[in-house]
mmCIF file of C-alpha atoms in Angstrom:
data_model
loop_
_atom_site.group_PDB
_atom_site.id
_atom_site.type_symbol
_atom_site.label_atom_id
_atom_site.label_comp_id
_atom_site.label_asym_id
_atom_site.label_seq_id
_atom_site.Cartn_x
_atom_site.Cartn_y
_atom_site.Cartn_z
ATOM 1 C CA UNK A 244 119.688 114.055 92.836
ATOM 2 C CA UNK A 245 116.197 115.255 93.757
ATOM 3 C CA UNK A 246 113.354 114.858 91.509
ATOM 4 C CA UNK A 247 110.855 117.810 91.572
ATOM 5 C CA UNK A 248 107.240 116.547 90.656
ATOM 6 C CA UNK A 249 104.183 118.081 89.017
ATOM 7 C CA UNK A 250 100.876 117.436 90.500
ATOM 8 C CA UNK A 251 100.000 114.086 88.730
ATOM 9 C CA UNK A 252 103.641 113.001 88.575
ATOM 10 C CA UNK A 253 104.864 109.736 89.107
ATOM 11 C CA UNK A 254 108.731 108.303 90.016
ATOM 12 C CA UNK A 255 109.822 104.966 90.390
ATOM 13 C CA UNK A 256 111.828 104.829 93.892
ATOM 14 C CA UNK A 257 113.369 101.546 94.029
ATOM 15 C CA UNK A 258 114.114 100.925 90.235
ATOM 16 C CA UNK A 259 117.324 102.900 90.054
ATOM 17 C CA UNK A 260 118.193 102.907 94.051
ATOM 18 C CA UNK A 261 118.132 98.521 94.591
ATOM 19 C CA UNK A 262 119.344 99.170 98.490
ATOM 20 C CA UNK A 263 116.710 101.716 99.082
ATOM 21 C CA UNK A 264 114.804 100.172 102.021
ATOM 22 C CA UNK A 265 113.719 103.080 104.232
ATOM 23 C CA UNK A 266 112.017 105.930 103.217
ATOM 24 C CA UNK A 267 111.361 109.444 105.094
ATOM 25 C CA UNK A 268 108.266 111.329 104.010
ATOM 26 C CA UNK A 269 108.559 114.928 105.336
ATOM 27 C CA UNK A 270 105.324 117.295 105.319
ATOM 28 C CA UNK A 271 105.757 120.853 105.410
ATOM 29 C CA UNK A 272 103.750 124.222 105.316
ATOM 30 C CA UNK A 273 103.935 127.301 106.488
ATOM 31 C CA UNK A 274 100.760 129.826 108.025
ATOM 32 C CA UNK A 275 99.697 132.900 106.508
ATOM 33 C CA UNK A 276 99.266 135.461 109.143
ATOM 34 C CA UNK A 277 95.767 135.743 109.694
ATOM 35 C CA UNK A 278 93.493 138.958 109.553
ATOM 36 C CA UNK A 279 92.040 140.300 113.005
ATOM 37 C CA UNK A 280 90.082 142.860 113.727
ATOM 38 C CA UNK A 281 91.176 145.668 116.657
ATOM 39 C CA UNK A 282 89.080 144.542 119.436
ATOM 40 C CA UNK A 283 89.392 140.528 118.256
ATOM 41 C CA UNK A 284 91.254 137.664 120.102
ATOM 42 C CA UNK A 285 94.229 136.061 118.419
ATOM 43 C CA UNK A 286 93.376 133.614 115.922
ATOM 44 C CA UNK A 287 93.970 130.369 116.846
ATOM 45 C CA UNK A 288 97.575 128.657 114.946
ATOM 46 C CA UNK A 289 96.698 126.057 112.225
ATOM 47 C CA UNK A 290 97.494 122.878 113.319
ATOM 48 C CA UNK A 291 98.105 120.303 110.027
ATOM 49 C CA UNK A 292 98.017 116.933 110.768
ATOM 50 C CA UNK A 293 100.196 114.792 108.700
ATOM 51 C CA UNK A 294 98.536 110.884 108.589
ATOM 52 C CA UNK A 295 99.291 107.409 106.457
ATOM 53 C CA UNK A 296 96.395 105.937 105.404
ATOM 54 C CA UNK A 297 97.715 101.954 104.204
ATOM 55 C CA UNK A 298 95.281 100.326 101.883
ATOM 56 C CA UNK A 299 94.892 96.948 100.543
ATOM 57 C CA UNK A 300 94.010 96.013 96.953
ATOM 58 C CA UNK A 301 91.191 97.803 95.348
ATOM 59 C CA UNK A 302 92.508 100.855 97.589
ATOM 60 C CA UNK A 303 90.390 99.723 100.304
ATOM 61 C CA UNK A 304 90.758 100.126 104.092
ATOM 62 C CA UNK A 305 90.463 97.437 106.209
ATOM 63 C CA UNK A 306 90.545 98.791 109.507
ATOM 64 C CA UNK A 307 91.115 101.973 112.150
ATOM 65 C CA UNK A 308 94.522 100.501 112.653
ATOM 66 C CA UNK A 309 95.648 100.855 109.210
ATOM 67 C CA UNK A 310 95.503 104.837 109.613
ATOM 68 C CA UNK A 311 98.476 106.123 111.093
ATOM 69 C CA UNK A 312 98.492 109.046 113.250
ATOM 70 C CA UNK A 313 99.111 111.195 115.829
ATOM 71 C CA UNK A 314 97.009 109.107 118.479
ATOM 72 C CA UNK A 315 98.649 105.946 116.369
ATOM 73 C CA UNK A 316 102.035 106.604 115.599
ATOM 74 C CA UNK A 317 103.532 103.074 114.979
ATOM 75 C CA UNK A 318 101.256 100.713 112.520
ATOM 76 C CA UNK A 319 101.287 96.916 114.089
ATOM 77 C CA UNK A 320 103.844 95.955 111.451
ATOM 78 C CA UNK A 321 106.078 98.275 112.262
ATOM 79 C CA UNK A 322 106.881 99.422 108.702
ATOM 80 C CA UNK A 323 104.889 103.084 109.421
ATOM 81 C CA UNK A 324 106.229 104.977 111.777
ATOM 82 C CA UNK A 325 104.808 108.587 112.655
ATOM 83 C CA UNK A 326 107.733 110.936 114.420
ATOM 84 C CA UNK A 327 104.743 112.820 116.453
ATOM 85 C CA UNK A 328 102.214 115.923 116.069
ATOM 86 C CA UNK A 329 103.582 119.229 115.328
ATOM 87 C CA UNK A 330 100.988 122.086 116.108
ATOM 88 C CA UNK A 331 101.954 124.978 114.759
ATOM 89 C CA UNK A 332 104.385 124.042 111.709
ATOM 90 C CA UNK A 333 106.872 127.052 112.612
ATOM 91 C CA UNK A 334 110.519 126.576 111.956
ATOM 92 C CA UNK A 335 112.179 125.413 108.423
ATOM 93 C CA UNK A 336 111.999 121.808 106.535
ATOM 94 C CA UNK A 337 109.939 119.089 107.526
ATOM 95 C CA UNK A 338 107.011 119.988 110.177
ATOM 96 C CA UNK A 339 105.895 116.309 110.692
ATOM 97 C CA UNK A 340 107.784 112.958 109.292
ATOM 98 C CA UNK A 341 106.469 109.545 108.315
ATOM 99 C CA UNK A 342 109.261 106.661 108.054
ATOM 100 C CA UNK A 343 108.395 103.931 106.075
ATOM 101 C CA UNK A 344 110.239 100.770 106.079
ATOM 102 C CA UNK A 345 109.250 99.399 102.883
ATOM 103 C CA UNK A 346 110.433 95.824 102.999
ATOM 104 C CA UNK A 347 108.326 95.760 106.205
ATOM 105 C CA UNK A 348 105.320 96.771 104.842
ATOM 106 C CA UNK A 349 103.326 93.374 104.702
ATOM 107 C CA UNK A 350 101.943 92.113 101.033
ATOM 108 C CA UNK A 351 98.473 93.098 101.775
ATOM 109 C CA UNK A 352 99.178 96.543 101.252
ATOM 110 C CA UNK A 353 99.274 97.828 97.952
ATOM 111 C CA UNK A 354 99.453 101.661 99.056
ATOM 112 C CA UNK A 355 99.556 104.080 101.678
ATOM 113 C CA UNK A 356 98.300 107.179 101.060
ATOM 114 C CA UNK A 357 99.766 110.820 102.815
ATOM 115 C CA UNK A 358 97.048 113.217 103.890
ATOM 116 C CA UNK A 359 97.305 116.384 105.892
ATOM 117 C CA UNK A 360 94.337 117.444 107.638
ATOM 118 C CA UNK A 361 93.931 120.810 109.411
ATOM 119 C CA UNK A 362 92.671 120.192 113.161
ATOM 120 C CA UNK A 363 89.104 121.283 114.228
ATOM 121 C CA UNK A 364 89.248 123.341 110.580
ATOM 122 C CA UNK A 365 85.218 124.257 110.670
ATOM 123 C CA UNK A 366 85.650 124.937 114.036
ATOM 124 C CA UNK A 367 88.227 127.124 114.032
ATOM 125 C CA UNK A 368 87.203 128.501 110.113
ATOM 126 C CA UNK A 369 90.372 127.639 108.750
ATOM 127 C CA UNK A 370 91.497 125.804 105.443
ATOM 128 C CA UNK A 371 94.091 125.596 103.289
ATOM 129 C CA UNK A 372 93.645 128.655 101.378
ATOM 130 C CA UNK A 373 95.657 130.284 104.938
ATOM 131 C CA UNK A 374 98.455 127.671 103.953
ATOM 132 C CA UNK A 375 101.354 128.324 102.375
ATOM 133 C CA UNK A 376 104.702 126.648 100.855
ATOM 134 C CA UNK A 377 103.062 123.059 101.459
ATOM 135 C CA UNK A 378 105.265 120.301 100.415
ATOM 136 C CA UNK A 379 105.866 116.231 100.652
ATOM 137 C CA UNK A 380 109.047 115.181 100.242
ATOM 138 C CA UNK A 381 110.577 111.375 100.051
ATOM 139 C CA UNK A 382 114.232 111.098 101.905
ATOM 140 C CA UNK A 383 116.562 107.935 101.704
ATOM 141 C CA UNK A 384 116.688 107.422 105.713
ATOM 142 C CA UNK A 385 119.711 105.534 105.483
ATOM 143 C CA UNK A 386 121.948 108.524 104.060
ATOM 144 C CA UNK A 387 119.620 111.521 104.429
ATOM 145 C CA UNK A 388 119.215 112.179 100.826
ATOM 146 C CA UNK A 389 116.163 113.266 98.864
ATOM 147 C CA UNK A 390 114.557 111.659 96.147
ATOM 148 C CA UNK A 391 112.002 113.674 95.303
ATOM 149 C CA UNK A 392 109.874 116.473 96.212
ATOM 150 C CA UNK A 393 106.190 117.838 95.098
ATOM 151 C CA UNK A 394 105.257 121.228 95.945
ATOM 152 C CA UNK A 395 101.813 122.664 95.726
ATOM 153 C CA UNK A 396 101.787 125.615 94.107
ATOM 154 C CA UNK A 397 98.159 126.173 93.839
ATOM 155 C CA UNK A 398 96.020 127.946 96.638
ATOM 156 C CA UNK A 399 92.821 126.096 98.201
ATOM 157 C CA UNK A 400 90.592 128.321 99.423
ATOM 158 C CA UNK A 401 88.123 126.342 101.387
ATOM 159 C CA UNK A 402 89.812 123.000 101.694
ATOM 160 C CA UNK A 403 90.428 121.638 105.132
ATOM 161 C CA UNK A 404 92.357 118.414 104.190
ATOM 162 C CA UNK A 405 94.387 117.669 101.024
ATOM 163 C CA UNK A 406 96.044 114.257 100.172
ATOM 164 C CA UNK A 407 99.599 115.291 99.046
ATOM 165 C CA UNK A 408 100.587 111.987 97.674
ATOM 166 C CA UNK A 409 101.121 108.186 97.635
ATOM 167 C CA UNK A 410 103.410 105.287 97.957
ATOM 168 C CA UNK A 411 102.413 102.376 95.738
ATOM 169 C CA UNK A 412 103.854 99.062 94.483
ATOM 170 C CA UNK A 413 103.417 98.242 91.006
ATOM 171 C CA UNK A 414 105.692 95.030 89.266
ATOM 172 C CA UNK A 415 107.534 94.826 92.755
ATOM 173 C CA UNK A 416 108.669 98.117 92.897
ATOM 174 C CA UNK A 417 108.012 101.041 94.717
ATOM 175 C CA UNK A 418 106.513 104.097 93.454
ATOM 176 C CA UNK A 419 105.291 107.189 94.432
ATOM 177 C CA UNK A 420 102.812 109.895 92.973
ATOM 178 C CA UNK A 421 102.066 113.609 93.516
ATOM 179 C CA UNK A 422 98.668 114.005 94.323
ATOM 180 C CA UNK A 423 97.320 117.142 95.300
ATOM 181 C CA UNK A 424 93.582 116.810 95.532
ATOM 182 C CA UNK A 425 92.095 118.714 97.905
ATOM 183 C CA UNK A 426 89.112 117.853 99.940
ATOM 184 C CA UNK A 427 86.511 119.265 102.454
ATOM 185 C CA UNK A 428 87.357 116.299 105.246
ATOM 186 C CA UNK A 429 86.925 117.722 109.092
ATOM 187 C CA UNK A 430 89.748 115.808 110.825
ATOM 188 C CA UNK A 431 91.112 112.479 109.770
ATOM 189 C CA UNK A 432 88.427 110.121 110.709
ATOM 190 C CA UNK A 433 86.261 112.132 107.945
ATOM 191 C CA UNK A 434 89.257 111.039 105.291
ATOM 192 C CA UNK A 435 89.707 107.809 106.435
ATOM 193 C CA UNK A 436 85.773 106.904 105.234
ATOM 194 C CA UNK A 437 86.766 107.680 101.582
ATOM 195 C CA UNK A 438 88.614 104.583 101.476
ATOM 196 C CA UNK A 439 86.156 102.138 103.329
#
């Protein structure tokens, strides 16, 4: 049965589910039809970016490879695993998916962190306050079943990148938190600094 989180929330994934070994982490949102004047082009669609950042202990960075992407879609473990870029989120559920094999995931890292940035946001003039129905969800990949699911419910006018939530180990387990903090990051190489 899915658990439905709170920003700030916390669930223990592997306590109670001792075979759980691969994890999906869906992203989803959906655009708010965007205001145009008579004579003005069609705005451009918001493309969200879904990215793991994995950190090491002190939730540090260690290098460019450690952020996975869509111009990195495999980390050189092979315990990330990004499914590829969606660039207009249309259609139902997931709009981009992270799999995480977390017995692969070497000691070093302690976490990996799930952002979603909007692409070329100042640009463009977009941010999240034209998002809507945003979501991170964590699936059991081995029987398609989901654990647990944070919506953000609040609107972020102004924000061009939020980090939805995280993945952590703490006493050998795995963990993950609802985040929700929004941030004013242009693109993902912007986020990525905040943890160097």
């Amino acid at each position: 049965m899915s658990v439905n989180l709170q920003k700030g929330q916390k669930v223990d994934l592997t306590k109670n589910n001792q075979g759980l070994s691969r994890v999906i982490v869906g992203l989803g949102w959906d655009e708010v039809a965007q205001k145009r004047g008579l004579f003005s082009k069609k705005p451009a669609d918001i493309d969200c970016d879904a990215s793991a950042i994995m950190l090491t202990a002190g939730d540090k960075l260690s290098s460019n490879s450690d952020v996975v992407f869509y111009h990195n879609l495999r980390h050189s473990s092979g315990a990330v695993n990004h499914q590829g870029d969606n660039l207009t989120g249309a259609g139902d559920g997931d709009d981009e998916q992270i799999i995480v094999d977390l017995k692969k995931v070497p000691e070093q890292y302690q976490k990996i962190v799930f952002v979603v940035t909007i692409y070329q946001a100042r640009e463009r003039g977009q941010h999240f306050g034209l998002i809507r129905n945003a979501f991170i969800r964590i699936v059991d990949a081995s029987n398609g079943s989901e654990l647990c699911k944070f919506n953000l419910s609040e609107d972020y006018p102004g924000s061009t990148a939020m980090i939805f939530g995280e993945l952590y180990r703490y006493n050998g387990e795995w963990k993950f938190s609802a985040v929700g903090q929004p941030t004013n990051d242009n693109g993902i190489s912007e986020m990525a600094k905040r943890f160097l």
